[in-house]
Amino acid sequence: MLSVQMNDAAFASLGEQPLPSLAPGLREMAARGIERRGAVLTWAGSPFTAVRSTPPIDRTGWECDEASLHLERFVPVGKTTAEGVPHISVQGQRLLLGQGLALAFALREPVYALTPRVPVRCIVAANETNGTFRFHQIRAGESWHVPDLDSYQSEKVLVVNIEPPGAAALS
């Protein structure tokens, strides 16, 4: 099951546009898939390692940090710089959100293939300076984002939960 939540700013930006085709670099990331390393998930083939004698204390934070992608590195958005500060247009932010949403949907099959089955949350955010994509296992009592997505006043935020049949939030 897939469920999507977004703040009002993201909805206003995306509207009812069709899902875009993934940019080539993001298509490659989706094709790499996701793998389990001990108690955490990461991009398959990632150079990072979480296989230790003890898992990281903040597993959700570790996953979000390690899985973080800057979408503008994969999607040309015509970023400009004013006084050393990058700027992405409203149209560019819309493009980044759409690409992040399409990437989350493309990760459905790799998430469903994980053993054991676990629910995974993808978080996409875009603002005037960048766009990010992250994922983490859904764990009881842990979250990377604030539940009230409208509290993100300077970002357009969307969250996609991918919940394979038989998966339950980890404790």
PDB file of C-alpha atoms in Angstrom:
ATOM      1  CA  MET A   1       0.000   0.000   0.000  1.00  0.00           C
ATOM      2  CA  LEU A   2       1.196   3.490  -0.819  1.00  0.00           C
ATOM      3  CA  SER A   3      -0.008   6.570   1.006  1.00  0.00           C
ATOM      4  CA  VAL A   4       0.960  10.144   0.186  1.00  0.00           C
ATOM      5  CA  GLN A   5       0.732  13.214   2.403  1.00  0.00           C
ATOM      6  CA  MET A   6       1.837  16.688   1.431  1.00  0.00           C
ATOM      7  CA  ASN A   7       1.675  20.140   2.860  1.00  0.00           C
ATOM      8  CA  ASP A   8      -0.525  22.769   1.237  1.00  0.00           C
ATOM      9  CA  ALA A   9       2.493  24.372  -0.458  1.00  0.00           C
ATOM     10  CA  ALA A  10       3.463  21.081  -2.124  1.00  0.00           C
ATOM     11  CA  PHE A  11      -0.113  20.425  -3.226  1.00  0.00           C
ATOM     12  CA  ALA A  12      -0.422  23.935  -4.648  1.00  0.00           C
ATOM     13  CA  SER A  13       2.845  23.413  -6.518  1.00  0.00           C
ATOM     14  CA  LEU A  14       2.092  19.953  -7.906  1.00  0.00           C
ATOM     15  CA  GLY A  15      -1.638  20.320  -8.435  1.00  0.00           C
ATOM     16  CA  GLU A  16      -3.013  17.485 -10.519  1.00  0.00           C
ATOM     17  CA  GLN A  17      -0.055  17.080 -12.840  1.00  0.00           C
ATOM     18  CA  PRO A  18       0.768  13.604 -14.104  1.00  0.00           C
ATOM     19  CA  LEU A  19       3.772  11.888 -12.553  1.00  0.00           C
ATOM     20  CA  PRO A  20       6.889  12.733 -14.601  1.00  0.00           C
ATOM     21  CA  SER A  21       9.313  10.212 -16.036  1.00  0.00           C
ATOM     22  CA  LEU A  22      12.331   9.851 -13.788  1.00  0.00           C
ATOM     23  CA  ALA A  23      15.483  11.738 -14.718  1.00  0.00           C
ATOM     24  CA  PRO A  24      18.230   9.302 -15.835  1.00  0.00           C
ATOM     25  CA  GLY A  25      20.313   9.602 -12.641  1.00  0.00           C
ATOM     26  CA  LEU A  26      17.277   9.034 -10.425  1.00  0.00           C
ATOM     27  CA  ARG A  27      16.236   6.100 -12.587  1.00  0.00           C
ATOM     28  CA  GLU A  28      19.703   4.617 -11.903  1.00  0.00           C
ATOM     29  CA  MET A  29      19.250   5.137  -8.144  1.00  0.00           C
ATOM     30  CA  ALA A  30      15.865   3.409  -8.233  1.00  0.00           C
ATOM     31  CA  ALA A  31      17.367   0.525 -10.219  1.00  0.00           C
ATOM     32  CA  ARG A  32      20.113   0.117  -7.580  1.00  0.00           C
ATOM     33  CA  GLY A  33      17.393  -0.418  -5.024  1.00  0.00           C
ATOM     34  CA  ILE A  34      17.605  -0.633  -1.264  1.00  0.00           C
ATOM     35  CA  GLU A  35      19.354  -3.165   0.929  1.00  0.00           C
ATOM     36  CA  ARG A  36      19.441  -4.074   4.593  1.00  0.00           C
ATOM     37  CA  ARG A  37      22.673  -3.613   6.513  1.00  0.00           C
ATOM     38  CA  GLY A  38      22.150  -4.913   9.990  1.00  0.00           C
ATOM     39  CA  ALA A  39      19.321  -2.947  11.575  1.00  0.00           C
ATOM     40  CA  VAL A  40      19.242  -0.211   8.921  1.00  0.00           C
ATOM     41  CA  LEU A  41      18.400   0.311   5.255  1.00  0.00           C
ATOM     42  CA  THR A  42      20.588   2.023   2.696  1.00  0.00           C
ATOM     43  CA  TRP A  43      20.935   2.385  -1.056  1.00  0.00           C
ATOM     44  CA  ALA A  44      22.200  -0.885  -2.514  1.00  0.00           C
ATOM     45  CA  GLY A  45      25.908  -0.660  -3.166  1.00  0.00           C
ATOM     46  CA  SER A  46      26.345   2.357  -0.900  1.00  0.00           C
ATOM     47  CA  PRO A  47      29.895   2.831   0.436  1.00  0.00           C
ATOM     48  CA  PHE A  48      28.515   3.593   3.915  1.00  0.00           C
ATOM     49  CA  THR A  49      28.440   0.815   6.434  1.00  0.00           C
ATOM     50  CA  ALA A  50      26.218   0.373   9.446  1.00  0.00           C
ATOM     51  CA  VAL A  51      27.184  -3.228  10.086  1.00  0.00           C
ATOM     52  CA  ARG A  52      28.781  -2.942  13.494  1.00  0.00           C
ATOM     53  CA  SER A  53      28.703  -4.912  16.691  1.00  0.00           C
ATOM     54  CA  THR A  54      25.918  -2.570  17.813  1.00  0.00           C
ATOM     55  CA  PRO A  55      23.501  -0.749  15.508  1.00  0.00           C
ATOM     56  CA  PRO A  56      23.434   3.058  15.445  1.00  0.00           C
ATOM     57  CA  ILE A  57      21.471   4.564  18.333  1.00  0.00           C
ATOM     58  CA  ASP A  58      19.426   6.818  16.026  1.00  0.00           C
ATOM     59  CA  ARG A  59      18.695   4.350  13.233  1.00  0.00           C
ATOM     60  CA  THR A  60      16.066   6.577  11.590  1.00  0.00           C
ATOM     61  CA  GLY A  61      18.433   9.562  11.595  1.00  0.00           C
ATOM     62  CA  TRP A  62      21.271   7.440  10.226  1.00  0.00           C
ATOM     63  CA  GLU A  63      19.087   6.115   7.410  1.00  0.00           C
ATOM     64  CA  CYS A  64      17.809   9.586   6.475  1.00  0.00           C
ATOM     65  CA  ASP A  65      21.325  10.993   6.501  1.00  0.00           C
ATOM     66  CA  GLU A  66      22.838   8.158   4.475  1.00  0.00           C
ATOM     67  CA  ALA A  67      19.913   7.915   2.037  1.00  0.00           C
ATOM     68  CA  SER A  68      19.716  11.675   1.435  1.00  0.00           C
ATOM     69  CA  LEU A  69      19.926  12.827  -2.174  1.00  0.00           C
ATOM     70  CA  HIS A  70      20.040  16.388  -3.430  1.00  0.00           C
ATOM     71  CA  LEU A  71      17.565  16.172  -6.288  1.00  0.00           C
ATOM     72  CA  GLU A  72      19.010  19.186  -8.110  1.00  0.00           C
ATOM     73  CA  ARG A  73      22.192  17.136  -8.695  1.00  0.00           C
ATOM     74  CA  PHE A  74      20.123  14.769 -10.872  1.00  0.00           C
ATOM     75  CA  VAL A  75      17.517  17.126 -12.334  1.00  0.00           C
ATOM     76  CA  PRO A  76      18.431  20.280 -14.273  1.00  0.00           C
ATOM     77  CA  VAL A  77      16.418  23.096 -12.697  1.00  0.00           C
ATOM     78  CA  GLY A  78      18.276  26.153 -13.918  1.00  0.00           C
ATOM     79  CA  LYS A  79      19.601  27.045 -10.473  1.00  0.00           C
ATOM     80  CA  THR A  80      20.917  30.605 -10.312  1.00  0.00           C
ATOM     81  CA  THR A  81      23.149  32.182  -7.699  1.00  0.00           C
ATOM     82  CA  ALA A  82      22.639  35.592  -6.135  1.00  0.00           C
ATOM     83  CA  GLU A  83      25.390  36.795  -3.822  1.00  0.00           C
ATOM     84  CA  GLY A  84      26.667  33.239  -3.385  1.00  0.00           C
ATOM     85  CA  VAL A  85      23.247  31.842  -2.428  1.00  0.00           C
ATOM     86  CA  PRO A  86      21.670  29.336  -4.835  1.00  0.00           C
ATOM     87  CA  HIS A  87      18.120  30.025  -6.009  1.00  0.00           C
ATOM     88  CA  ILE A  88      15.661  27.572  -7.555  1.00  0.00           C
ATOM     89  CA  SER A  89      12.562  28.978  -9.243  1.00  0.00           C
ATOM     90  CA  VAL A  90       9.034  27.950  -8.284  1.00  0.00           C
ATOM     91  CA  GLN A  91       8.880  25.953 -11.526  1.00  0.00           C
ATOM     92  CA  GLY A  92      12.180  24.247 -10.633  1.00  0.00           C
ATOM     93  CA  GLN A  93      10.872  23.379  -7.164  1.00  0.00           C
ATOM     94  CA  ARG A  94       7.766  21.853  -8.770  1.00  0.00           C
ATOM     95  CA  LEU A  95      10.004  19.750 -11.011  1.00  0.00           C
ATOM     96  CA  LEU A  96      12.070  18.557  -8.013  1.00  0.00           C
ATOM     97  CA  LEU A  97       8.934  17.610  -6.061  1.00  0.00           C
ATOM     98  CA  GLY A  98       7.562  15.656  -9.010  1.00  0.00           C
ATOM     99  CA  GLN A  99      10.858  13.825  -9.489  1.00  0.00           C
ATOM    100  CA  GLY A 100      11.030  13.005  -5.771  1.00  0.00           C
ATOM    101  CA  LEU A 101       7.487  11.656  -5.833  1.00  0.00           C
ATOM    102  CA  ALA A 102       8.253   9.566  -8.929  1.00  0.00           C
ATOM    103  CA  LEU A 103      11.396   8.203  -7.211  1.00  0.00           C
ATOM    104  CA  ALA A 104       9.371   7.212  -4.135  1.00  0.00           C
ATOM    105  CA  PHE A 105       6.894   5.372  -6.358  1.00  0.00           C
ATOM    106  CA  ALA A 106       9.783   3.667  -8.195  1.00  0.00           C
ATOM    107  CA  LEU A 107      11.091   2.327  -4.866  1.00  0.00           C
ATOM    108  CA  ARG A 108       7.877   0.387  -4.242  1.00  0.00           C
ATOM    109  CA  GLU A 109       9.190  -2.861  -5.751  1.00  0.00           C
ATOM    110  CA  PRO A 110      12.606  -2.744  -4.011  1.00  0.00           C
ATOM    111  CA  VAL A 111      10.844  -2.096  -0.685  1.00  0.00           C
ATOM    112  CA  TYR A 112       8.422  -4.970  -1.285  1.00  0.00           C
ATOM    113  CA  ALA A 113      11.428  -7.234  -1.975  1.00  0.00           C
ATOM    114  CA  LEU A 114      13.090  -6.570   1.403  1.00  0.00           C
ATOM    115  CA  THR A 115      13.287  -9.449   3.869  1.00  0.00           C
ATOM    116  CA  PRO A 116      11.886  -9.162   6.419  1.00  0.00           C
ATOM    117  CA  ARG A 117       9.185  -6.896   5.049  1.00  0.00           C
ATOM    118  CA  VAL A 118       9.179  -3.466   6.650  1.00  0.00           C
ATOM    119  CA  PRO A 119       7.310  -0.252   5.912  1.00  0.00           C
ATOM    120  CA  VAL A 120       9.459   2.529   4.470  1.00  0.00           C
ATOM    121  CA  ARG A 121       8.871   6.277   4.465  1.00  0.00           C
ATOM    122  CA  CYS A 122      10.185   8.559   1.716  1.00  0.00           C
ATOM    123  CA  ILE A 123      10.404  12.294   2.455  1.00  0.00           C
ATOM    124  CA  VAL A 124      10.699  14.841  -0.352  1.00  0.00           C
ATOM    125  CA  ALA A 125      11.239  18.550   0.252  1.00  0.00           C
ATOM    126  CA  ALA A 126      11.933  21.478  -2.044  1.00  0.00           C
ATOM    127  CA  ASN A 127      12.614  25.138  -1.360  1.00  0.00           C
ATOM    128  CA  GLU A 128      14.367  28.083  -2.976  1.00  0.00           C
ATOM    129  CA  THR A 129      17.851  26.604  -2.512  1.00  0.00           C
ATOM    130  CA  ASN A 130      17.541  22.823  -2.927  1.00  0.00           C
ATOM    131  CA  GLY A 131      15.410  19.704  -3.145  1.00  0.00           C
ATOM    132  CA  THR A 132      15.992  16.600  -1.045  1.00  0.00           C
ATOM    133  CA  PHE A 133      14.873  12.982  -1.040  1.00  0.00           C
ATOM    134  CA  ARG A 134      15.325  10.678   1.979  1.00  0.00           C
ATOM    135  CA  PHE A 135      14.001   7.342   3.130  1.00  0.00           C
ATOM    136  CA  HIS A 136      13.882   5.388   6.373  1.00  0.00           C
ATOM    137  CA  GLN A 137      12.139   2.407   7.904  1.00  0.00           C
ATOM    138  CA  ILE A 138       8.976   3.345   9.741  1.00  0.00           C
ATOM    139  CA  ARG A 139       9.649   2.700  13.424  1.00  0.00           C
ATOM    140  CA  ALA A 140       7.247   3.186  16.302  1.00  0.00           C
ATOM    141  CA  GLY A 141       8.075   6.416  18.126  1.00  0.00           C
ATOM    142  CA  GLU A 142      10.643   7.599  15.560  1.00  0.00           C
ATOM    143  CA  SER A 143      10.172  10.093  12.764  1.00  0.00           C
ATOM    144  CA  TRP A 144      12.463  12.301  10.712  1.00  0.00           C
ATOM    145  CA  HIS A 145       9.793  14.872   9.931  1.00  0.00           C
ATOM    146  CA  VAL A 146       7.293  16.915  11.919  1.00  0.00           C
ATOM    147  CA  PRO A 147       3.821  15.312  11.604  1.00  0.00           C
ATOM    148  CA  ASP A 148       2.165  18.668  10.790  1.00  0.00           C
ATOM    149  CA  LEU A 149       3.613  19.138   7.299  1.00  0.00           C
ATOM    150  CA  ASP A 150       2.090  22.625   7.046  1.00  0.00           C
ATOM    151  CA  SER A 151       4.455  23.741   9.815  1.00  0.00           C
ATOM    152  CA  TYR A 152       7.203  23.705   7.178  1.00  0.00           C
ATOM    153  CA  GLN A 153       6.544  27.250   6.060  1.00  0.00           C
ATOM    154  CA  SER A 154       9.541  27.688   3.785  1.00  0.00           C
ATOM    155  CA  GLU A 155       9.434  24.233   2.181  1.00  0.00           C
ATOM    156  CA  LYS A 156       7.153  22.196   0.014  1.00  0.00           C
ATOM    157  CA  VAL A 157       7.083  18.764   1.690  1.00  0.00           C
ATOM    158  CA  LEU A 158       5.573  15.432   0.775  1.00  0.00           C
ATOM    159  CA  VAL A 159       5.763  12.064   2.511  1.00  0.00           C
ATOM    160  CA  VAL A 160       5.182   8.687   0.875  1.00  0.00           C
ATOM    161  CA  ASN A 161       4.701   5.605   3.036  1.00  0.00           C
ATOM    162  CA  ILE A 162       5.338   2.280   1.310  1.00  0.00           C
ATOM    163  CA  GLU A 163       3.776  -0.518   3.343  1.00  0.00           C
ATOM    164  CA  PRO A 164       4.199  -4.038   1.936  1.00  0.00           C
ATOM    165  CA  PRO A 165       1.559  -6.614   2.849  1.00  0.00           C
ATOM    166  CA  GLY A 166       2.400  -8.147   6.236  1.00  0.00           C
ATOM    167  CA  ALA A 167       4.827  -5.388   7.203  1.00  0.00           C
ATOM    168  CA  ALA A 168       4.543  -3.720  10.583  1.00  0.00           C
ATOM    169  CA  ALA A 169       6.268  -0.658  12.002  1.00  0.00           C
ATOM    170  CA  LEU A 170       9.375  -1.652  13.911  1.00  0.00           C
ATOM    171  CA  SER A 171       9.722  -0.940  17.583  1.00  0.00           C
TER     172      SER A 171
END
